[in-house]
GROMACS .gro file of C-alpha atoms in nm:
model
  339
    1MET     CA    1   0.313   2.679   0.729
    2SER     CA    2   0.581   2.464   0.563
    3GLN     CA    3   0.635   2.465   0.186
    4PRO     CA    4   0.449   2.193  -0.009
    5PHE     CA    5   0.651   1.905  -0.147
    6ARG     CA    6   0.715   1.905  -0.521
    7PHE     CA    7   0.968   1.752  -0.756
    8ASP     CA    8   1.222   1.977  -0.923
    9ASN     CA    9   1.454   1.747  -1.120
   10PHE     CA   10   1.261   1.423  -1.160
   11ASP     CA   11   1.163   1.319  -1.515
   12ILE     CA   12   0.831   1.141  -1.455
   13ASP     CA   13   0.780   1.019  -1.812
   14HIS     CA   14   1.133   0.876  -1.826
   15PHE     CA   15   1.079   0.707  -1.490
   16LEU     CA   16   0.750   0.546  -1.593
   17LYS     CA   17   0.893   0.422  -1.923
   18HIS     CA   18   1.220   0.279  -1.796
   19TYR     CA   19   1.182   0.202  -1.424
   20TRP     CA   20   0.822   0.171  -1.299
   21GLN     CA   21   0.766  -0.197  -1.216
   22LYS     CA   22   1.087  -0.282  -1.403
   23LYS     CA   23   1.396  -0.205  -1.195
   24PRO     CA   24   1.509  -0.008  -0.887
   25LEU     CA   25   1.622   0.354  -0.918
   26LEU     CA   26   1.819   0.583  -0.688
   27ILE     CA   27   1.701   0.945  -0.712
   28ARG     CA   28   1.929   1.195  -0.541
   29ASN     CA   29   1.725   1.471  -0.373
   30PRO     CA   30   1.469   1.545  -0.646
   31TRP     CA   31   1.281   1.801  -0.437
   32ALA     CA   32   1.251   2.171  -0.501
   33GLU     CA   33   1.302   2.211  -0.125
   34TRP     CA   34   1.329   1.920   0.117
   35HIS     CA   35   1.226   1.942   0.482
   36ASN     CA   36   1.164   1.662   0.730
   37PRO     CA   37   0.786   1.668   0.795
   38LEU     CA   38   0.788   1.487   1.132
   39GLU     CA   39   1.012   1.492   1.437
   40PRO     CA   40   1.124   1.166   1.605
   41ASP     CA   41   0.941   1.253   1.928
   42GLU     CA   42   0.618   1.304   1.733
   43LEU     CA   43   0.656   0.961   1.574
   44ALA     CA   44   0.710   0.805   1.916
   45GLY     CA   45   0.396   0.982   2.037
   46LEU     CA   46   0.193   0.821   1.758
   47ALA     CA   47   0.332   0.477   1.846
   48VAL     CA   48   0.187   0.491   2.197
   49GLU     CA   49  -0.166   0.552   2.066
   50PRO     CA   50  -0.384   0.239   2.089
   51ASP     CA   51  -0.563   0.299   1.756
   52ILE     CA   52  -0.247   0.348   1.549
   53GLU     CA   53  -0.066   0.048   1.402
   54SER     CA   54   0.299   0.031   1.509
   55ARG     CA   55   0.581  -0.218   1.564
   56LEU     CA   56   0.908  -0.212   1.753
   57ILE     CA   57   1.177  -0.438   1.606
   58GLU     CA   58   1.499  -0.519   1.790
   59GLN     CA   59   1.807  -0.690   1.653
   60GLY     CA   60   1.923  -0.889   1.954
   61SER     CA   61   2.248  -1.026   1.813
   62PRO     CA   62   2.491  -0.898   1.551
   63ALA     CA   63   2.506  -0.997   1.185
   64PRO     CA   64   2.545  -1.232   1.006
   65SER     CA   65   2.299  -1.425   1.227
   66PRO     CA   66   2.084  -1.162   1.398
   67ARG     CA   67   1.798  -1.257   1.627
   68TRP     CA   68   1.491  -1.045   1.556
   69THR     CA   69   1.220  -0.969   1.810
   70VAL     CA   70   0.897  -0.789   1.721
   71GLU     CA   71   0.660  -0.608   1.958
   72ASN     CA   72   0.327  -0.490   1.821
   73GLY     CA   73   0.200  -0.156   1.945
   74PRO     CA   74   0.080   0.037   2.122
   75VAL     CA   75   0.429   0.094   2.260
   76GLN     CA   76   0.451   0.191   2.627
   77GLU     CA   77   0.606   0.534   2.678
   78THR     CA   78   0.864   0.391   2.917
   79ARG     CA   79   0.971   0.131   2.660
   80PHE     CA   80   1.192   0.373   2.464
   81SER     CA   81   1.406   0.450   2.770
   82GLU     CA   82   1.450   0.076   2.828
   83LEU     CA   83   1.600   0.002   2.487
   84GLY     CA   84   1.962  -0.108   2.516
   85LYS     CA   85   2.256  -0.079   2.281
   86HIS     CA   86   2.128  -0.333   2.032
   87PRO     CA   87   1.996  -0.180   1.706
   88TRP     CA   88   1.623  -0.119   1.698
   89THR     CA   89   1.360   0.021   1.463
   90LEU     CA   90   1.020   0.177   1.525
   91LEU     CA   91   0.764   0.144   1.242
   92VAL     CA   92   0.439   0.340   1.237
   93GLN     CA   93   0.184   0.265   0.965
   94ALA     CA   94  -0.037   0.512   0.778
   95VAL     CA   95   0.112   0.823   0.939
   96ASP     CA   96  -0.041   1.027   0.656
   97HIS     CA   97  -0.383   0.952   0.811
   98TYR     CA   98  -0.292   1.147   1.125
   99VAL     CA   99  -0.031   1.407   1.028
  100PRO     CA  100  -0.117   1.649   0.743
  101GLU     CA  101   0.251   1.738   0.692
  102VAL     CA  102   0.323   1.369   0.615
  103ALA     CA  103   0.011   1.338   0.399
  104ALA     CA  104   0.157   1.620   0.189
  105LEU     CA  105   0.430   1.379   0.078
  106ILE     CA  106   0.173   1.195  -0.135
  107ALA     CA  107   0.093   1.491  -0.362
  108PRO     CA  108   0.408   1.466  -0.582
  109PHE     CA  109   0.331   1.100  -0.651
  110ARG     CA  110  -0.017   1.161  -0.792
  111PHE     CA  111   0.114   1.097  -1.143
  112ILE     CA  112   0.023   0.744  -1.029
  113PRO     CA  113  -0.358   0.698  -0.990
  114ASP     CA  114  -0.490   0.767  -0.639
  115TRP     CA  115  -0.644   0.421  -0.608
  116ARG     CA  116  -0.296   0.267  -0.628
  117ILE     CA  117  -0.165   0.468  -0.331
  118ASP     CA  118  -0.177   0.282   0.000
  119ASP     CA  119  -0.019   0.492   0.274
  120VAL     CA  120   0.298   0.647   0.414
  121MET     CA  121   0.478   0.434   0.672
  122VAL     CA  122   0.744   0.609   0.881
  123SER     CA  123   1.037   0.440   1.049
  124TYR     CA  124   1.290   0.557   1.304
  125ALA     CA  125   1.606   0.353   1.365
  126SER     CA  126   1.904   0.366   1.597
  127GLU     CA  127   2.250   0.305   1.456
  128GLY     CA  128   2.257  -0.029   1.275
  129GLY     CA  129   1.879  -0.061   1.295
  130GLY     CA  130   1.669  -0.210   1.018
  131VAL     CA  131   1.417  -0.483   0.949
  132GLY     CA  132   1.642  -0.725   0.760
  133ALA     CA  133   1.667  -0.827   0.397
  134HIS     CA  134   1.321  -0.883   0.249
  135PHE     CA  135   1.102  -0.822  -0.054
  136ASP     CA  136   0.755  -0.673  -0.092
  137GLN     CA  137   0.471  -0.742  -0.334
  138TYR     CA  138   0.414  -0.374  -0.406
  139ASP     CA  139   0.595  -0.065  -0.535
  140VAL     CA  140   0.753   0.162  -0.276
  141PHE     CA  141   0.942   0.492  -0.272
  142LEU     CA  142   1.181   0.508   0.025
  143ILE     CA  143   1.250   0.871   0.115
  144GLN     CA  144   1.525   0.956   0.360
  145GLY     CA  145   1.386   1.217   0.596
  146LEU     CA  146   1.651   1.251   0.864
  147GLY     CA  147   1.997   1.103   0.915
  148LYS     CA  148   2.147   0.842   0.682
  149ARG     CA  149   2.058   0.489   0.576
  150ARG     CA  150   2.257   0.240   0.372
  151TRP     CA  151   2.038   0.058   0.123
  152GLN     CA  152   2.136  -0.262  -0.051
  153VAL     CA  153   1.931  -0.395  -0.342
  154GLY     CA  154   1.941  -0.751  -0.471
  155PRO     CA  155   1.778  -0.958  -0.744
  156LYS     CA  156   1.409  -1.019  -0.793
  157CYS     CA  157   1.255  -1.278  -0.562
  158SER     CA  158   0.947  -1.499  -0.572
  159ASP     CA  159   0.732  -1.708  -0.340
  160GLN     CA  160   0.992  -1.981  -0.389
  161SER     CA  161   1.271  -1.770  -0.234
  162PRO     CA  162   1.380  -1.931   0.098
  163LEU     CA  163   1.288  -1.738   0.413
  164ILE     CA  164   1.420  -1.738   0.768
  165PRO     CA  165   1.160  -1.897   0.999
  166HIS     CA  166   0.994  -1.618   1.196
  167ASP     CA  167   0.641  -1.562   1.328
  168SER     CA  168   0.618  -1.194   1.232
  169LEU     CA  169   0.882  -1.113   0.968
  170ARG     CA  170   0.935  -1.241   0.614
  171LEU     CA  171   1.315  -1.223   0.596
  172LEU     CA  172   1.523  -1.369   0.316
  173ALA     CA  173   1.747  -1.660   0.413
  174GLU     CA  174   1.984  -1.568   0.128
  175PHE     CA  175   2.066  -1.214   0.020
  176GLU     CA  176   2.340  -1.092  -0.211
  177ALA     CA  177   2.346  -0.723  -0.291
  178THR     CA  178   2.388  -0.610  -0.650
  179ASP     CA  179   2.381  -0.235  -0.570
  180GLU     CA  180   2.447  -0.030  -0.258
  181TRP     CA  181   2.400   0.338  -0.172
  182VAL     CA  182   2.393   0.563   0.136
  183LEU     CA  183   2.089   0.791   0.130
  184GLU     CA  184   2.093   1.134   0.294
  185PRO     CA  185   1.797   1.364   0.370
  186GLY     CA  186   1.583   1.415   0.061
  187ASP     CA  187   1.729   1.121  -0.131
  188MET     CA  188   1.482   0.864  -0.261
  189LEU     CA  189   1.501   0.499  -0.367
  190TYR     CA  190   1.234   0.333  -0.580
  191ILE     CA  191   1.189  -0.044  -0.535
  192PRO     CA  192   0.955  -0.234  -0.771
  193PRO     CA  193   0.759  -0.538  -0.650
  194GLY     CA  194   0.963  -0.847  -0.572
  195PHE     CA  195   1.312  -0.695  -0.554
  196ALA     CA  196   1.518  -0.786  -0.247
  197HIS     CA  197   1.632  -0.491  -0.039
  198ASN     CA  198   1.790  -0.421   0.299
  199GLY     CA  199   1.819  -0.086   0.478
  200VAL     CA  200   2.048  -0.020   0.776
  201ALA     CA  201   2.071   0.308   0.969
  202VAL     CA  202   2.408   0.483   0.955
  203GLY     CA  203   2.423   0.667   1.287
  204ASP     CA  204   2.129   0.755   1.512
  205ASP     CA  205   1.819   0.961   1.431
  206CYS     CA  206   1.752   0.782   1.103
  207MET     CA  207   1.400   0.846   0.970
  208THR     CA  208   1.264   0.698   0.648
  209TYR     CA  209   0.928   0.761   0.480
  210SER     CA  210   0.789   0.470   0.277
  211VAL     CA  211   0.527   0.572   0.021
  212GLY     CA  212   0.365   0.238  -0.063
  213PHE     CA  213   0.131   0.140  -0.345
  214ARG     CA  214  -0.145  -0.120  -0.352
  215ALA     CA  215  -0.151  -0.410  -0.596
  216PRO     CA  216  -0.461  -0.628  -0.552
  217SER     CA  217  -0.399  -0.995  -0.616
  218ARG     CA  218  -0.611  -1.195  -0.859
  219ALA     CA  219  -0.729  -1.405  -0.563
  220GLU     CA  220  -0.845  -1.092  -0.377
  221LEU     CA  221  -1.036  -0.954  -0.672
  222ILE     CA  222  -1.210  -1.279  -0.754
  223GLY     CA  223  -1.283  -1.368  -0.392
  224TYR     CA  224  -1.428  -1.033  -0.284
  225PHE     CA  225  -1.620  -0.977  -0.609
  226VAL     CA  226  -1.780  -1.321  -0.586
  227ASP     CA  227  -1.870  -1.255  -0.222
  228ASP     CA  228  -2.042  -0.935  -0.334
  229ILE     CA  229  -2.229  -1.118  -0.611
  230LEU     CA  230  -2.348  -1.390  -0.372
  231ASP     CA  231  -2.534  -1.130  -0.168
  232THR     CA  232  -2.747  -1.045  -0.474
  233LEU     CA  233  -2.836  -1.394  -0.596
  234ASP     CA  234  -3.177  -1.557  -0.568
  235GLU     CA  235  -3.197  -1.919  -0.450
  236ASP     CA  236  -3.470  -1.978  -0.709
  237ASP     CA  237  -3.229  -1.894  -0.994
  238ARG     CA  238  -3.135  -2.253  -1.078
  239TYR     CA  239  -3.016  -2.471  -1.363
  240THR     CA  240  -3.285  -2.575  -1.612
  241ASP     CA  241  -3.280  -2.800  -1.918
  242PRO     CA  242  -3.629  -2.810  -2.075
  243ASP     CA  243  -3.476  -2.926  -2.405
  244LEU     CA  244  -3.311  -3.233  -2.248
  245HIS     CA  245  -3.261  -3.539  -2.471
  246GLN     CA  246  -3.197  -3.900  -2.372
  247ALA     CA  247  -2.841  -3.933  -2.239
  248SER     CA  248  -2.597  -4.136  -2.449
  249HIS     CA  249  -2.422  -4.235  -2.124
  250PRO     CA  250  -2.567  -4.169  -1.777
  251ALA     CA  251  -2.228  -4.083  -1.623
  252GLU     CA  252  -2.135  -3.819  -1.883
  253ILE     CA  253  -2.160  -3.445  -1.815
  254ALA     CA  254  -2.258  -3.340  -2.165
  255PRO     CA  255  -2.099  -3.040  -2.341
  256GLN     CA  256  -2.438  -2.869  -2.360
  257ALA     CA  257  -2.475  -2.894  -1.982
  258ILE     CA  258  -2.124  -2.758  -1.926
  259ASP     CA  259  -2.198  -2.463  -2.158
  260ARG     CA  260  -2.520  -2.384  -1.975
  261LEU     CA  261  -2.366  -2.413  -1.626
  262HIS     CA  262  -2.065  -2.206  -1.732
  263ALA     CA  263  -2.295  -1.937  -1.870
  264MET     CA  264  -2.479  -1.920  -1.535
  265ILE     CA  265  -2.152  -1.807  -1.379
  266LEU     CA  266  -2.026  -1.586  -1.660
  267ASP     CA  267  -2.357  -1.400  -1.683
  268LYS     CA  268  -2.292  -1.267  -1.333
  269VAL     CA  269  -1.912  -1.258  -1.308
  270GLY     CA  270  -1.884  -1.112  -1.658
  271ASP     CA  271  -2.119  -0.819  -1.591
  272ARG     CA  272  -1.877  -0.527  -1.645
  273ALA     CA  273  -2.113  -0.262  -1.506
  274ALA     CA  274  -2.165  -0.460  -1.185
  275PHE     CA  275  -1.791  -0.525  -1.159
  276THR     CA  276  -1.707  -0.157  -1.211
  277ARG     CA  277  -1.949  -0.045  -0.940
  278TRP     CA  278  -1.818  -0.307  -0.697
  279LEU     CA  279  -1.456  -0.222  -0.783
  280GLY     CA  280  -1.505   0.149  -0.716
  281LYS     CA  281  -1.643   0.071  -0.371
  282TYR     CA  282  -1.377  -0.193  -0.299
  283LEU     CA  283  -1.079   0.022  -0.400
  284THR     CA  284  -1.196   0.318  -0.191
  285GLU     CA  285  -1.267   0.125   0.128
  286PRO     CA  286  -1.074   0.292   0.412
  287LYS     CA  287  -0.757   0.118   0.529
  288TYR     CA  288  -0.893   0.140   0.883
  289PRO     CA  289  -1.274   0.123   0.845
  290ASP     CA  290  -1.341   0.136   1.220
  291ARG     CA  291  -1.190   0.482   1.253
  292GLU     CA  292  -1.457   0.729   1.368
  293PRO     CA  293  -1.520   1.011   1.116
  294GLU     CA  294  -1.532   1.369   1.240
  295GLU     CA  295  -1.871   1.536   1.282
  296VAL     CA  296  -1.969   1.758   0.989
  297ASP     CA  297  -2.196   2.062   0.996
  298VAL     CA  298  -2.413   1.980   0.693
  299ALA     CA  299  -2.540   2.335   0.648
  300ALA     CA  300  -2.187   2.474   0.656
  301LEU     CA  301  -2.073   2.207   0.411
  302ARG     CA  302  -2.349   2.295   0.163
  303ALA     CA  303  -2.266   2.662   0.192
  304ALA     CA  304  -1.897   2.589   0.128
  305ILE     CA  305  -1.979   2.383  -0.182
  306ALA     CA  306  -2.216   2.650  -0.312
  307SER     CA  307  -1.946   2.916  -0.273
  308GLY     CA  308  -1.695   2.709  -0.470
  309MET     CA  309  -1.465   2.662  -0.173
  310PRO     CA  310  -1.219   2.371  -0.224
  311LEU     CA  311  -1.280   2.091   0.024
  312PRO     CA  312  -0.972   1.926   0.176
  313LYS     CA  313  -0.975   1.546   0.189
  314GLU     CA  314  -0.958   1.398   0.538
  315GLY     CA  315  -0.642   1.198   0.606
  316GLY     CA  316  -0.701   0.835   0.517
  317SER     CA  317  -1.011   0.908   0.309
  318ARG     CA  318  -1.015   0.749  -0.038
  319VAL     CA  319  -1.189   0.910  -0.335
  320SER     CA  320  -1.209   0.787  -0.695
  321PHE     CA  321  -1.442   0.818  -0.992
  322VAL     CA  322  -1.529   0.626  -1.307
  323ARG     CA  323  -1.638   0.788  -1.633
  324ARG     CA  324  -1.970   0.660  -1.767
  325GLU     CA  325  -2.146   0.710  -2.097
  326GLY     CA  326  -2.178   1.070  -2.202
  327GLU     CA  327  -2.042   1.310  -1.943
  328GLN     CA  328  -2.170   1.124  -1.638
  329ILE     CA  329  -1.944   0.989  -1.367
  330SER     CA  330  -1.980   0.755  -1.072
  331LEU     CA  331  -1.812   0.887  -0.759
  332PHE     CA  332  -1.676   0.652  -0.491
  333VAL     CA  333  -1.586   0.778  -0.144
  334ASP     CA  334  -1.465   0.550   0.135
  335GLY     CA  335  -1.641   0.242   0.001
  336LEU     CA  336  -1.971   0.413  -0.091
  337ALA     CA  337  -2.100   0.472  -0.443
  338HIS     CA  338  -2.259   0.800  -0.554
  339GLY     CA  339  -2.416   0.812  -0.898
   0.00000   0.00000   0.00000
């Protein structure tokens, strides 16, 4: 069994104070002992599976005006032998859900709350391969697993930053690097949300592990919470005004009416207990909810719990809790509330 991943020379408090969601940081091999947790052939084997999300990206013409083509998986086994000399990249999403050795990469990052962690994407690139200059709306740690990759980092972008027209990729039309490094196995680059970056493989057999973090948008939170509230509302719960007085102008929506209508919404949307319960379920929903769970022997599970045996979390399973009054907690597992 391989050694677990842990940091040896990484000052977490300093990082959180000076870099987290503020500016990029290059961290040269911070591990007590680095080992590549997945072989290239194993990654290719995952990409051919129909239930695993993958993409194959080819750069059909050289820079500065490359032509990008994207094929969504599953990738046919014969496809890899057909790839020509043009640079290409294979991306496989949520590899931590399927490979325990890759899931182990998440443990050192648990100084960040579990609910913020999304997944570990793994990429393999031939020489010159990459996905182009782009920016993401989430934090990511880019860990070099095998081979070398040159990373360039640029300024912070926004929704107003011009993009190259493309059906599948959000590539920056303008990119000017402010920093550049070549990462070797074990090296790590932190990129906060919005910062432009571009990674290009230096030589073949380049593997990179992307530990990504979720950042729900305001639109998501409001939209999904309101959808949840709507399922609980009674059609008979309607506006009333038994204290109505003669209107000074028939076309006016009076301040008293606005206050009452506004309160009808706030009474539901502003219910913190209801929001907390919904949020716990929402934030622990599985990334791939259609994935079939493994059968569990209930009697054996109860016996294991009674004996105090630690229970390993299934890859892709999400678990969180919320402290309530006193010493009570509400437990949330894969979108279900307990307590």
